[in-house]
Coordinates of C-alpha atoms in Angstrom, one line a residue:
X1 CA -6.0 169.9 -34.5
X2 CA -6.0 166.2 -33.8
X3 CA -6.1 164.6 -30.3
X4 CA -4.5 161.2 -29.7
X5 CA -6.7 159.0 -27.5
X6 CA -6.3 155.6 -26.0
X7 CA -5.7 152.9 -28.6
X8 CA -3.7 155.3 -30.8
X9 CA -6.8 156.7 -32.7
X10 CA -6.8 160.3 -33.7
X11 CA -10.0 162.2 -33.2
X12 CA -10.6 165.8 -34.5
X13 CA -10.8 168.2 -31.6
X14 CA -13.8 170.0 -33.1
X15 CA -16.0 167.0 -32.8
X16 CA -15.0 166.2 -29.2
X17 CA -18.2 166.6 -27.1
X18 CA -18.0 168.8 -23.9
X19 CA -17.4 166.8 -20.8
X20 CA -18.9 167.6 -17.4
X21 CA -18.2 165.4 -14.3
X22 CA -21.2 165.0 -12.0
X23 CA -22.0 162.8 -9.0
X24 CA -24.8 160.3 -9.1
X25 CA -26.0 160.3 -5.5
X26 CA -28.9 157.9 -6.3
X27 CA -26.4 155.1 -7.0
X28 CA -23.7 153.2 -4.9
X29 CA -21.5 150.5 -6.3
X30 CA -19.9 148.4 -3.6
X31 CA -18.1 145.0 -3.3
X32 CA -18.2 142.7 -0.3
X33 CA -14.9 141.2 0.9
X34 CA -14.6 138.4 3.4
X35 CA -12.7 135.3 4.3
X36 CA -14.3 131.9 3.7
X37 CA -17.1 131.2 6.1
X38 CA -17.2 134.6 7.7
X39 CA -20.9 135.2 6.7
X40 CA -20.6 137.3 3.5
X41 CA -23.3 135.4 1.6
X42 CA -25.6 135.3 4.6
X43 CA -25.3 139.1 5.0
X44 CA -26.2 139.6 1.4
X45 CA -29.3 137.4 1.9
X46 CA -30.3 139.6 4.8
X47 CA -29.8 142.8 2.8
X48 CA -31.9 141.5 0.0
X49 CA -34.7 140.5 2.3
X50 CA -34.8 143.7 4.2
X51 CA -34.8 145.8 1.1
X52 CA -38.1 144.1 0.2
X53 CA -36.9 142.7 -3.1
X54 CA -39.1 139.6 -2.6
X55 CA -42.8 139.2 -2.1
X56 CA -43.9 138.5 1.5
X57 CA -45.1 135.0 0.5
X58 CA -42.2 134.3 -1.8
X59 CA -40.1 131.2 -1.0
X60 CA -36.4 132.2 -0.9
X61 CA -33.5 129.8 -0.4
X62 CA -30.7 130.4 2.0
X63 CA -27.3 131.6 0.6
X64 CA -29.1 132.9 -2.5
X65 CA -25.9 134.4 -4.0
X66 CA -24.2 130.9 -4.0
X67 CA -26.2 129.9 -7.1
X68 CA -23.5 127.5 -8.4
X69 CA -24.0 123.9 -7.1
X70 CA -20.3 123.7 -6.2
X71 CA -20.5 126.9 -4.2
X72 CA -23.4 125.5 -2.1
X73 CA -21.6 122.2 -1.6
X74 CA -18.2 123.7 -0.6
X75 CA -19.6 126.8 1.2
X76 CA -17.4 129.2 -0.8
X77 CA -17.9 131.9 -3.4
X78 CA -16.2 130.9 -6.7
X79 CA -17.8 133.3 -9.2
X80 CA -18.3 137.0 -8.6
X81 CA -21.9 138.0 -9.0
X82 CA -23.9 141.2 -9.1
X83 CA -27.1 142.0 -7.3
X84 CA -28.8 145.2 -6.4
X85 CA -31.0 146.5 -3.5
X86 CA -32.9 149.7 -3.0
X87 CA -32.7 151.7 0.2
X88 CA -34.9 154.7 0.2
X89 CA -34.2 156.5 -3.2
X90 CA -30.7 154.9 -3.6
X91 CA -29.9 151.8 -5.7
X92 CA -27.0 149.9 -4.2
X93 CA -25.3 147.6 -6.6
X94 CA -23.5 144.8 -4.7
X95 CA -20.7 142.7 -6.2
X96 CA -20.0 139.5 -4.3
X97 CA -16.3 138.7 -4.5
X98 CA -14.7 135.2 -3.9
X99 CA -13.1 134.7 -0.6
X100 CA -10.3 132.5 -1.8
X101 CA -7.1 133.7 -3.4
X102 CA -7.2 131.0 -6.0
X103 CA -10.0 132.9 -7.6
X104 CA -8.2 136.2 -7.6
X105 CA -8.8 136.7 -11.3
X106 CA -12.5 137.3 -10.4
X107 CA -11.4 139.8 -7.7
X108 CA -9.1 141.8 -9.9
X109 CA -11.8 142.3 -12.5
X110 CA -14.7 143.3 -10.2
X111 CA -12.7 145.9 -8.4
X112 CA -12.9 148.0 -11.6
X113 CA -16.7 148.2 -11.2
X114 CA -17.0 149.6 -7.6
X115 CA -16.3 152.8 -5.7
X116 CA -16.1 151.3 -2.2
X117 CA -16.0 148.0 -0.2
X118 CA -17.5 146.3 2.8
X119 CA -14.8 144.4 4.6
X120 CA -16.5 141.6 6.5
X121 CA -14.6 140.0 9.4
X122 CA -15.6 137.5 12.0
X123 CA -16.0 138.8 15.6
X124 CA -13.8 136.0 16.9
X125 CA -11.3 135.2 14.2
X126 CA -10.7 138.7 12.9
X127 CA -9.1 139.4 9.5
X128 CA -7.8 136.2 7.9
X129 CA -5.2 135.5 5.2
X130 CA -7.6 135.2 2.3
X131 CA -8.9 138.7 3.2
X132 CA -5.5 140.3 2.6
X133 CA -5.4 139.6 -1.1
X134 CA -8.9 141.1 -1.9
X135 CA -8.4 144.0 0.4
X136 CA -5.0 144.8 -1.1
X137 CA -6.7 145.0 -4.5
X138 CA -9.3 147.4 -3.2
X139 CA -6.8 149.7 -1.4
X140 CA -4.5 149.9 -4.4
X141 CA -7.4 151.2 -6.4
X142 CA -8.1 153.9 -3.8
X143 CA -11.4 152.5 -2.6
X144 CA -12.6 153.4 0.9
X145 CA -13.9 150.6 3.1
X146 CA -16.5 150.0 5.9
X147 CA -15.4 147.3 8.3
X148 CA -18.3 145.0 9.2
X149 CA -17.7 142.9 12.3
X150 CA -20.1 140.0 11.8
X151 CA -21.2 137.3 14.2
X152 CA -21.1 139.8 17.1
X153 CA -23.6 137.6 19.0
X154 CA -21.1 134.8 19.4
X155 CA -20.3 134.0 23.1
X156 CA -16.6 134.6 22.7
X157 CA -16.8 137.6 20.4
X158 CA -13.9 140.1 20.9
X159 CA -14.9 143.2 19.0
X160 CA -12.2 145.5 20.2
X161 CA -9.4 143.1 19.4
X162 CA -10.8 142.4 15.9
X163 CA -11.1 146.1 15.1
X164 CA -7.5 146.7 16.2
X165 CA -6.3 143.8 14.2
X166 CA -8.1 145.1 11.2
X167 CA -6.5 148.5 11.6
X168 CA -3.1 146.9 11.7
X169 CA -3.9 145.0 8.5
X170 CA -4.8 148.3 6.7
X171 CA -1.5 149.8 7.8
X172 CA 0.4 146.6 6.7
X173 CA -1.2 146.8 3.3
X174 CA -0.2 150.5 2.8
X175 CA -3.6 152.1 3.3
X176 CA -3.7 155.9 3.1
X177 CA -4.6 158.0 6.1
X178 CA -8.1 158.5 4.7
X179 CA -8.6 154.8 4.0
X180 CA -7.3 153.9 7.5
X181 CA -10.1 156.0 9.1
X182 CA -12.7 153.4 8.3
X183 CA -16.2 153.2 9.8
X184 CA -17.2 150.1 11.8
X185 CA -20.6 148.5 11.8
X186 CA -21.4 145.4 14.0
X187 CA -23.8 142.8 12.6
X188 CA -25.3 139.4 13.1
X189 CA -26.1 138.3 9.5
X190 CA -28.1 135.3 10.6
X191 CA -30.4 137.5 12.7
X192 CA -30.4 140.4 10.3
X193 CA -29.4 143.0 12.9
X194 CA -26.8 145.7 13.0
X195 CA -25.5 148.5 15.2
X196 CA -22.7 151.1 15.5
X197 CA -21.6 149.7 18.9
X198 CA -21.3 146.0 19.8
X199 CA -23.7 146.3 22.7
X200 CA -26.2 148.6 21.1
X201 CA -27.8 146.6 18.3
X202 CA -31.0 147.6 16.4
X203 CA -33.5 145.1 15.1
X204 CA -32.6 145.6 11.4
X205 CA -29.6 146.3 9.1
X206 CA -30.6 150.0 8.8
X207 CA -27.3 151.2 10.5
X208 CA -25.4 149.3 7.8
X209 CA -27.4 150.8 5.0
X210 CA -27.1 154.3 6.4
X211 CA -23.3 153.9 6.8
X212 CA -23.0 152.8 3.2
X213 CA -24.8 156.0 2.0
X214 CA -22.7 158.2 4.4
X215 CA -19.2 156.7 4.1
X216 CA -18.9 155.2 0.6
X217 CA -18.8 157.6 -2.3
X218 CA -21.3 157.9 -5.1
X219 CA -19.8 157.5 -8.6
X220 CA -18.3 160.6 -10.3
X221 CA -19.3 160.3 -13.9
X222 CA -19.5 162.0 -17.3
X223 CA -23.0 161.3 -18.4
X224 CA -23.0 163.4 -21.6
X225 CA -19.6 162.2 -23.0
X226 CA -19.2 159.5 -25.6
X227 CA -20.1 156.0 -24.3
X228 CA -17.4 153.8 -22.8
X229 CA -17.6 150.5 -20.9
X230 CA -15.0 147.8 -20.2
X231 CA -16.4 144.3 -20.1
X232 CA -15.6 142.9 -16.6
X233 CA -17.3 139.5 -16.7
X234 CA -19.5 137.4 -19.0
X235 CA -22.8 135.6 -18.5
X236 CA -24.9 133.3 -20.6
X237 CA -28.6 132.6 -21.1
X238 CA -29.9 129.9 -23.3
X239 CA -32.6 132.3 -24.7
X240 CA -30.8 135.6 -24.8
X241 CA -27.3 134.3 -25.5
X242 CA -24.1 135.9 -24.2
X243 CA -24.2 138.8 -21.7
X244 CA -21.3 141.3 -21.5
X245 CA -21.3 142.7 -17.9
X246 CA -19.6 145.7 -16.7
X247 CA -19.9 149.3 -15.4
X248 CA -20.5 152.1 -17.8
X249 CA -17.5 154.4 -17.4
X250 CA -18.9 157.3 -19.5
X251 CA -21.9 158.3 -21.5
X252 CA -25.1 156.3 -22.2
X253 CA -25.7 152.9 -23.7
X254 CA -29.1 152.3 -25.3
X255 CA -31.1 149.5 -26.7
X256 CA -30.4 149.0 -30.5
X257 CA -27.4 151.4 -30.3
X258 CA -24.6 151.0 -32.8
X259 CA -21.2 150.8 -31.0
X260 CA -17.6 149.7 -31.6
X261 CA -16.0 146.8 -29.7
X262 CA -12.3 147.5 -29.1
X263 CA -10.3 144.4 -28.4
X264 CA -7.3 144.2 -26.1
X265 CA -4.9 144.9 -29.0
X266 CA -6.8 148.0 -30.1
X267 CA -8.6 146.5 -33.0
X268 CA -12.1 148.0 -33.7
X269 CA -15.1 145.9 -34.6
X270 CA -18.6 147.3 -35.3
X271 CA -21.3 145.9 -33.1
X272 CA -24.9 146.6 -32.1
X273 CA -26.6 146.3 -28.7
X274 CA -29.7 144.2 -28.6
X275 CA -30.8 144.7 -25.0
X276 CA -29.6 146.6 -21.8
X277 CA -30.3 145.1 -18.4
X278 CA -29.9 146.5 -14.9
X279 CA -30.1 144.4 -11.7
X280 CA -32.8 144.1 -9.1
X281 CA -32.2 141.6 -6.4
X282 CA -31.0 138.4 -8.1
X283 CA -32.7 139.2 -11.4
X284 CA -32.0 141.3 -14.4
X285 CA -34.6 143.6 -15.8
X286 CA -34.6 145.3 -19.2
X287 CA -34.3 149.1 -19.6
X288 CA -34.2 151.3 -22.6
X289 CA -31.0 153.0 -21.6
X290 CA -28.4 153.1 -18.8
X291 CA -25.9 155.9 -18.0
X292 CA -22.4 156.2 -16.6
X293 CA -22.1 154.7 -13.1
X294 CA -24.6 151.9 -13.8
X295 CA -23.6 148.3 -13.7
X296 CA -25.3 146.6 -16.6
X297 CA -25.6 143.4 -18.7
X298 CA -25.7 143.8 -22.5
X299 CA -26.7 141.3 -25.1
X300 CA -26.1 141.2 -28.9
X301 CA -22.3 141.3 -28.8
X302 CA -21.5 137.6 -29.2
X303 CA -17.8 138.1 -30.0
X304 CA -17.2 140.1 -26.8
X305 CA -14.4 139.1 -24.4
X306 CA -13.4 140.1 -20.9
X307 CA -11.2 143.3 -20.8
X308 CA -12.5 144.7 -24.1
X309 CA -14.1 148.1 -24.4
X310 CA -17.5 149.0 -25.8
X311 CA -17.4 152.5 -27.1
X312 CA -19.4 155.1 -29.0
X313 CA -19.3 154.5 -32.7
X314 CA -18.5 158.2 -33.5
X315 CA -15.8 158.5 -30.8
X316 CA -14.3 155.0 -30.1
X317 CA -11.8 155.4 -27.3
X318 CA -10.3 152.4 -25.5
X319 CA -10.2 152.0 -21.7
X320 CA -7.2 150.4 -20.1
X321 CA -7.6 146.6 -20.6
X322 CA -7.9 144.4 -17.4
X323 CA -4.7 142.8 -16.4
X324 CA -4.4 140.0 -13.8
X325 CA -1.6 138.2 -12.1
X326 CA -0.1 135.3 -14.0
X327 CA -0.9 131.7 -13.0
X328 CA 1.5 129.8 -10.7
X329 CA 0.4 126.2 -11.1
X330 CA -0.4 124.0 -14.1
X331 CA -1.7 120.5 -14.9
X332 CA -1.8 118.4 -18.1
X333 CA -5.3 117.5 -19.3
X334 CA -5.5 114.6 -21.7
X335 CA -8.1 112.1 -23.1
X336 CA -8.8 109.0 -21.0
X337 CA -6.9 106.2 -22.6
X338 CA -7.4 103.7 -19.8
X339 CA -9.1 100.3 -20.4
X340 CA -12.3 101.8 -19.0
X341 CA -12.1 104.9 -21.2
X342 CA -15.3 106.1 -22.9
X343 CA -17.6 104.0 -20.7
X344 CA -19.1 106.8 -18.6
X345 CA -18.6 110.1 -20.3
X346 CA -20.6 111.9 -22.9
X347 CA -17.7 114.1 -24.2
X348 CA -14.6 111.9 -24.5
X349 CA -12.6 113.1 -27.5
X350 CA -9.7 115.5 -27.4
X351 CA -11.6 117.9 -29.7
X352 CA -14.4 118.2 -27.2
X353 CA -12.1 118.6 -24.2
X354 CA -10.1 121.3 -26.1
X355 CA -13.2 123.2 -27.1
X356 CA -14.4 123.2 -23.5
X357 CA -11.1 124.4 -22.1
X358 CA -10.7 127.2 -24.6
X359 CA -14.3 128.2 -23.9
X360 CA -13.4 128.5 -20.2
X361 CA -10.6 131.0 -20.8
X362 CA -13.2 133.4 -22.3
X363 CA -14.8 133.6 -18.9
X364 CA -11.9 133.2 -16.6
X365 CA -9.0 135.6 -17.5
X366 CA -6.8 134.1 -14.8
X367 CA -6.7 130.7 -16.6
X368 CA -4.3 129.8 -19.4
X369 CA -4.5 126.9 -21.9
X370 CA -1.7 125.8 -24.1
X371 CA -1.4 123.1 -26.8
X372 CA 1.4 120.6 -26.5
X373 CA 3.4 118.4 -28.9
X374 CA 0.7 115.7 -28.3
X375 CA -2.7 116.4 -29.9
X376 CA -4.4 114.6 -27.0
X377 CA -2.8 116.7 -24.2
X378 CA -3.2 120.3 -23.2
X379 CA -1.5 122.3 -20.4
X380 CA -3.9 124.2 -18.2
X381 CA -2.5 126.9 -15.8
X382 CA -4.3 128.5 -12.9
X383 CA -3.8 130.3 -9.6
X384 CA -3.6 127.1 -7.5
X385 CA -4.8 123.6 -6.9
X386 CA -8.3 124.7 -5.9
X387 CA -8.7 126.9 -9.0
X388 CA -8.0 123.9 -11.3
X389 CA -9.9 121.4 -9.1
X390 CA -13.1 123.5 -9.5
X391 CA -12.7 123.5 -13.3
X392 CA -12.2 119.7 -13.3
X393 CA -15.3 119.2 -11.1
X394 CA -17.4 121.4 -13.3
X395 CA -16.3 119.6 -16.5
X396 CA -17.0 116.1 -15.1
X397 CA -20.5 117.3 -14.0
X398 CA -21.1 118.5 -17.6
X399 CA -20.4 115.0 -18.9
X400 CA -16.7 115.3 -19.8
X401 CA -14.3 112.4 -19.4
X402 CA -10.5 112.9 -19.3
X403 CA -7.5 112.4 -17.2
X404 CA -5.2 114.9 -15.4
X405 CA -1.6 114.7 -14.2
X406 CA 0.0 115.9 -11.0
X407 CA 0.0 119.7 -10.5
X408 CA 3.3 121.4 -11.0
X409 CA 4.5 124.9 -10.3
X410 CA 5.4 127.3 -13.1
X411 CA 9.1 128.3 -12.9
X412 CA 10.5 131.5 -14.5
X413 CA 13.9 132.9 -15.1
X414 CA 14.9 135.8 -12.8
X415 CA 18.0 138.1 -12.7
X416 CA 19.7 135.7 -10.3
X417 CA 18.7 132.4 -12.0
X418 CA 15.7 130.1 -11.7
X419 CA 12.7 131.3 -9.6
X420 CA 9.6 129.6 -8.3
X421 CA 6.4 130.9 -6.6
X422 CA 6.2 131.2 -2.8
X423 CA 3.2 131.5 -0.5
X424 CA 2.6 132.9 3.0
X425 CA 0.9 130.1 5.0
X426 CA -1.0 130.9 8.2
X427 CA -1.4 127.8 10.4
X428 CA -3.5 127.4 13.6
X429 CA -3.1 124.2 15.6
X430 CA -3.4 123.1 19.2
X431 CA -0.2 123.5 21.1
X432 CA 0.2 119.7 21.3
X433 CA 0.8 119.5 17.5
X434 CA 3.2 122.4 17.3
X435 CA 6.3 120.3 16.9
X436 CA 4.7 118.1 14.3
X437 CA 3.8 121.1 12.1
X438 CA 7.2 122.7 12.5
X439 CA 8.9 119.4 11.4
X440 CA 6.6 119.0 8.4
X441 CA 7.1 122.6 7.2
X442 CA 10.8 122.3 7.6
X443 CA 10.8 119.3 5.3
X444 CA 9.1 121.5 2.7
X445 CA 11.7 124.3 3.0
X446 CA 9.3 126.5 4.9
X447 CA 10.8 129.5 6.7
X448 CA 9.0 130.6 9.9
X449 CA 8.1 134.3 9.9
X450 CA 6.0 134.5 13.1
X451 CA 4.7 132.4 16.0
X452 CA 2.1 133.5 18.6
X453 CA 0.6 131.5 21.5
X454 CA -3.0 132.2 22.2
X455 CA -5.0 132.1 25.4
X456 CA -7.2 129.2 24.2
X457 CA -4.2 126.8 23.9
X458 CA -3.6 127.1 20.2
X459 CA -0.6 128.3 18.3
X460 CA -0.6 130.7 15.3
X461 CA 2.4 130.2 13.0
X462 CA 3.2 132.0 9.8
X463 CA 5.5 130.4 7.2
X464 CA 7.1 131.5 3.9
X465 CA 7.2 128.3 1.8
X466 CA 7.6 127.3 -1.8
X467 CA 4.3 126.6 -3.5
X468 CA 5.8 123.2 -4.5
X469 CA 6.0 122.3 -0.8
X470 CA 2.2 122.8 -0.4
X471 CA 1.2 120.5 -3.3
X472 CA -0.3 117.5 -1.7
X473 CA 0.4 118.9 1.8
X474 CA -3.1 119.6 3.1
X475 CA -4.2 115.9 3.6
X476 CA -0.9 115.1 5.4
X477 CA -1.5 118.2 7.6
X478 CA -5.0 117.3 8.5
X479 CA -4.0 113.7 9.3
X480 CA -1.0 114.8 11.5
X481 CA -3.2 117.3 13.4
X482 CA -6.1 114.9 13.7
X483 CA -8.3 117.3 11.8
X484 CA -7.9 120.1 14.3
X485 CA -5.4 122.2 12.3
X486 CA -6.5 125.2 10.1
X487 CA -4.3 126.3 7.2
X488 CA -4.6 129.2 4.8
X489 CA -2.2 130.1 2.0
X490 CA -1.7 133.3 0.0
X491 CA 0.5 133.8 -3.0
X492 CA 3.5 136.0 -2.0
X493 CA 5.5 136.4 -5.2
X494 CA 8.4 134.6 -6.8
X495 CA 11.7 133.8 -5.1
X496 CA 14.9 131.8 -5.6
X497 CA 14.6 128.1 -6.4
X498 CA 14.5 126.2 -3.1
X499 CA 16.1 123.0 -4.4
X500 CA 14.8 119.4 -4.3
X501 CA 11.7 118.7 -2.2
X502 CA 10.3 115.3 -1.3
X503 CA 6.5 115.7 -0.8
X504 CA 5.4 112.0 -0.7
X505 CA 7.1 109.3 1.3
X506 CA 4.9 106.3 0.4
X507 CA 4.3 104.3 -2.7
X508 CA 1.0 102.9 -4.2
X509 CA -0.7 99.6 -4.2
X510 CA -1.4 98.6 -7.8
X511 CA -3.8 96.2 -9.3
X512 CA -1.9 93.2 -10.9
X513 CA -4.6 92.4 -13.5
X514 CA -8.0 93.4 -14.8
X515 CA -11.0 92.0 -13.0
X516 CA -13.4 92.6 -10.1
X517 CA -12.0 93.2 -6.6
X518 CA -13.0 90.5 -4.1
X519 CA -13.0 90.5 -0.3
X520 CA -10.4 87.7 -0.3
X521 CA -8.0 89.7 -2.6
X522 CA -8.5 92.9 -0.7
X523 CA -7.9 91.2 2.7
X524 CA -4.5 90.1 1.5
X525 CA -3.8 93.6 0.1
X526 CA -4.8 95.5 3.2
X527 CA -1.9 94.0 5.1
X528 CA 0.4 96.0 2.8
X529 CA -1.2 99.4 3.3
X530 CA -4.5 101.4 3.2
X531 CA -7.1 100.6 0.6
X532 CA -9.0 103.0 -1.6
X533 CA -11.6 100.5 -3.0
X534 CA -14.3 98.1 -1.8
X535 CA -15.2 94.6 -3.0
X536 CA -17.0 94.6 -6.3
X537 CA -15.0 97.5 -7.7
X538 CA -13.8 96.9 -11.3
X539 CA -10.0 97.3 -11.6
X540 CA -7.4 97.1 -14.4
X541 CA -3.7 96.5 -14.5
X542 CA -1.8 99.5 -13.2
X543 CA -4.8 101.0 -11.4
X544 CA -4.0 102.4 -7.9
X545 CA -6.1 100.6 -5.3
X546 CA -4.4 101.8 -2.2
X547 CA -1.4 103.4 -0.5
X548 CA 1.6 101.3 0.3
X549 CA 3.2 101.5 3.8
X550 CA 6.7 101.7 2.1
X551 CA 8.3 104.1 -0.4
X552 CA 8.1 101.8 -3.4
X553 CA 5.1 100.7 -5.4
X554 CA 3.7 97.2 -4.9
X555 CA 1.5 95.1 -7.3
X556 CA -1.3 93.2 -5.5
X557 CA -3.9 90.8 -6.9
X558 CA -7.1 92.3 -5.5
X559 CA -9.3 90.3 -8.0
X560 CA -8.0 87.0 -6.6
X561 CA -10.7 84.5 -5.5
X562 CA -10.5 81.9 -2.8
X563 CA -10.4 78.3 -4.2
X564 CA -13.6 76.4 -3.2
X565 CA -13.7 72.7 -2.4
X566 CA -15.6 70.4 0.0
X567 CA -13.8 72.0 2.9
X568 CA -13.8 75.6 1.9
X569 CA -17.3 76.8 1.3
X570 CA -18.4 80.0 -0.5
X571 CA -19.7 81.3 2.9
X572 CA -16.1 81.4 4.2
X573 CA -15.4 84.7 2.4
X574 CA -18.3 86.4 4.2
X575 CA -16.4 86.0 7.5
X576 CA -13.6 88.3 6.2
X577 CA -13.5 91.6 7.9
X578 CA -12.0 94.4 5.8
X579 CA -10.9 97.8 7.2
X580 CA -12.9 100.8 6.1
X581 CA -11.3 102.0 2.9
X582 CA -10.2 105.6 2.5
X583 CA -12.7 107.5 0.3
X584 CA -10.9 110.0 -1.9
X585 CA -12.5 113.3 -3.1
X586 CA -11.3 115.0 -6.3
X587 CA -9.1 117.3 -4.2
X588 CA -7.7 114.3 -2.3
X589 CA -6.9 112.5 -5.6
X590 CA -5.1 115.5 -7.0
X591 CA -3.1 115.9 -3.8
X592 CA -2.2 112.1 -3.7
X593 CA -0.8 111.4 -7.2
X594 CA 2.9 111.3 -7.9
X595 CA 4.7 112.5 -11.0
X596 CA 4.2 109.1 -12.8
X597 CA 0.5 108.9 -11.9
X598 CA -2.8 110.2 -13.3
X599 CA -6.4 110.9 -12.1
X600 CA -9.0 109.4 -14.4
X601 CA -12.0 111.7 -14.2
X602 CA -15.4 110.7 -15.4
X603 CA -19.0 111.9 -14.6
X604 CA -19.5 108.8 -12.4
X605 CA -16.0 107.8 -11.1
X606 CA -12.6 109.0 -10.0
X607 CA -9.8 106.5 -10.5
X608 CA -6.1 106.7 -9.8
X609 CA -3.7 105.0 -12.2
X610 CA -0.1 104.9 -13.3
X611 CA 0.9 106.6 -16.6
X612 CA 2.4 103.3 -17.7
X613 CA -0.2 100.6 -17.0
X614 CA 1.9 97.5 -18.0
X615 CA 3.8 96.1 -15.1
X616 CA 6.8 95.0 -17.2
X617 CA 7.1 98.4 -18.9
X618 CA 7.1 100.2 -15.5
X619 CA 9.8 97.9 -14.2
X620 CA 11.9 98.4 -17.3
X621 CA 11.6 102.1 -17.0
X622 CA 12.6 102.1 -13.3
X623 CA 15.6 99.9 -14.2
X624 CA 16.7 102.2 -17.0
X625 CA 16.4 105.3 -14.8
X626 CA 18.9 103.9 -12.3

């Protein structure tokens, strides 16, 4: 008799090994969920220190799990990472999840590796929008949660309100009765203390560790069955090569074992394991073998990809491949063809840029890369502006030089016609700016879903708005609210096309000719708008040097020099007082550009420019379009 297994392969029943499910009580696999800046990474730091992973005299940096330079600079988690602590006789594998929905591809993968989650919420703010996405993924997979109310030592902490709001969130997300009966632990991650009641804190995190062992289940596994592991994420080491990281679903994986790699289409490829690693603290350590329930890193399978299955050679059975939500925003990446192209970058050709982008999709399954009719241009699709901005920043730091176009949403055809992505936007502003925000969101076709007035004088507003309306919105929002507003967005599915949206109401100031900006030239230009550059900046024709106060673009001669004679001395220019120019970050540049503009990205510089640099060509194009 033959048995049909996953992947369509028939295996003789007589050679099927007996299976027995057992519980590995010495292991816990958990993920930590939190909104940005609620203290998730700090809590992991404290757990690592109190589990005595480090020597007493060892120098340990703060926010150890934020190993990526961009994570430290921005204070957010971008890449999911695995660490492990030991409490008593139990090894607790901890998966750090990103707190921003733009990196949801990381979240959807790592939820396959764990059996329970810690939901970390701020003792003042409570559950926030970015928490919803990650928690929904956990609840849909049947995971049980422990709610950790962090920063309980804050003066205005409101523990009861936060717990009640968290319970409401569980109900809204469709949690089962069992999932809704969550345990609550109160902590101060910075002090490394915890307690089961907000006013009864211990001097360590022992109550949290005990609650993890008591409330979150140990993995139920088949240790003796044929080996199976789905690759959840990838790592790389310049000495050991590529790591395939995941949780062993069944059986045992050993050093030098011959296995089969099953790709997402069901194709089988022989492979051999070189080394097997477990996690201890922030480091990997080699073991001879690992069994079902362990989270491991494996070397030797250089062709491995995320979502593929590593299986026993004698009984190759495929696990369900990892599926993630489709991207909603895309940008065009192309080579830098400006007059300054190739000056500052190490990798400047389309071949190098293409290789780097296709290498990225091996690690990030939420990213898509497509070739276009032009050999010098590729379309890169992701979950949002931040998702793509992080990729761009990483590439420029690696020495790549290229240019990117304005982000655009990805439309699709629905049963009732054209559809576009929508987002739920949570906005908190002082009451004085309520009218301004309502007007701005109305211009972007936002529909108000909820409004609450809080005791501290702020207003909490929830909008359902097309993703198009949020492209380039954040900077305008911060300016309008004088930096006091807080905005968080969460993808909320596709809906009917909302019609025409005007997201930018001002034109650009453009350099008239190539040269070096002078104080005299900039002084004349600043009367027409806000500048982006300082004296001494090299410019070229068609380069954006500022923002015009009117809707149309304006060419200005910022390289103009003051004529010198016996009356006008060279010292006269020193008396010119220029306004402080607006300094644009990469995120600001991406938000600012219009459809006919580009961001020139190099390891040393960020420049804004028109797609058509020649002034006469631009004017001819505008004339023909009318």
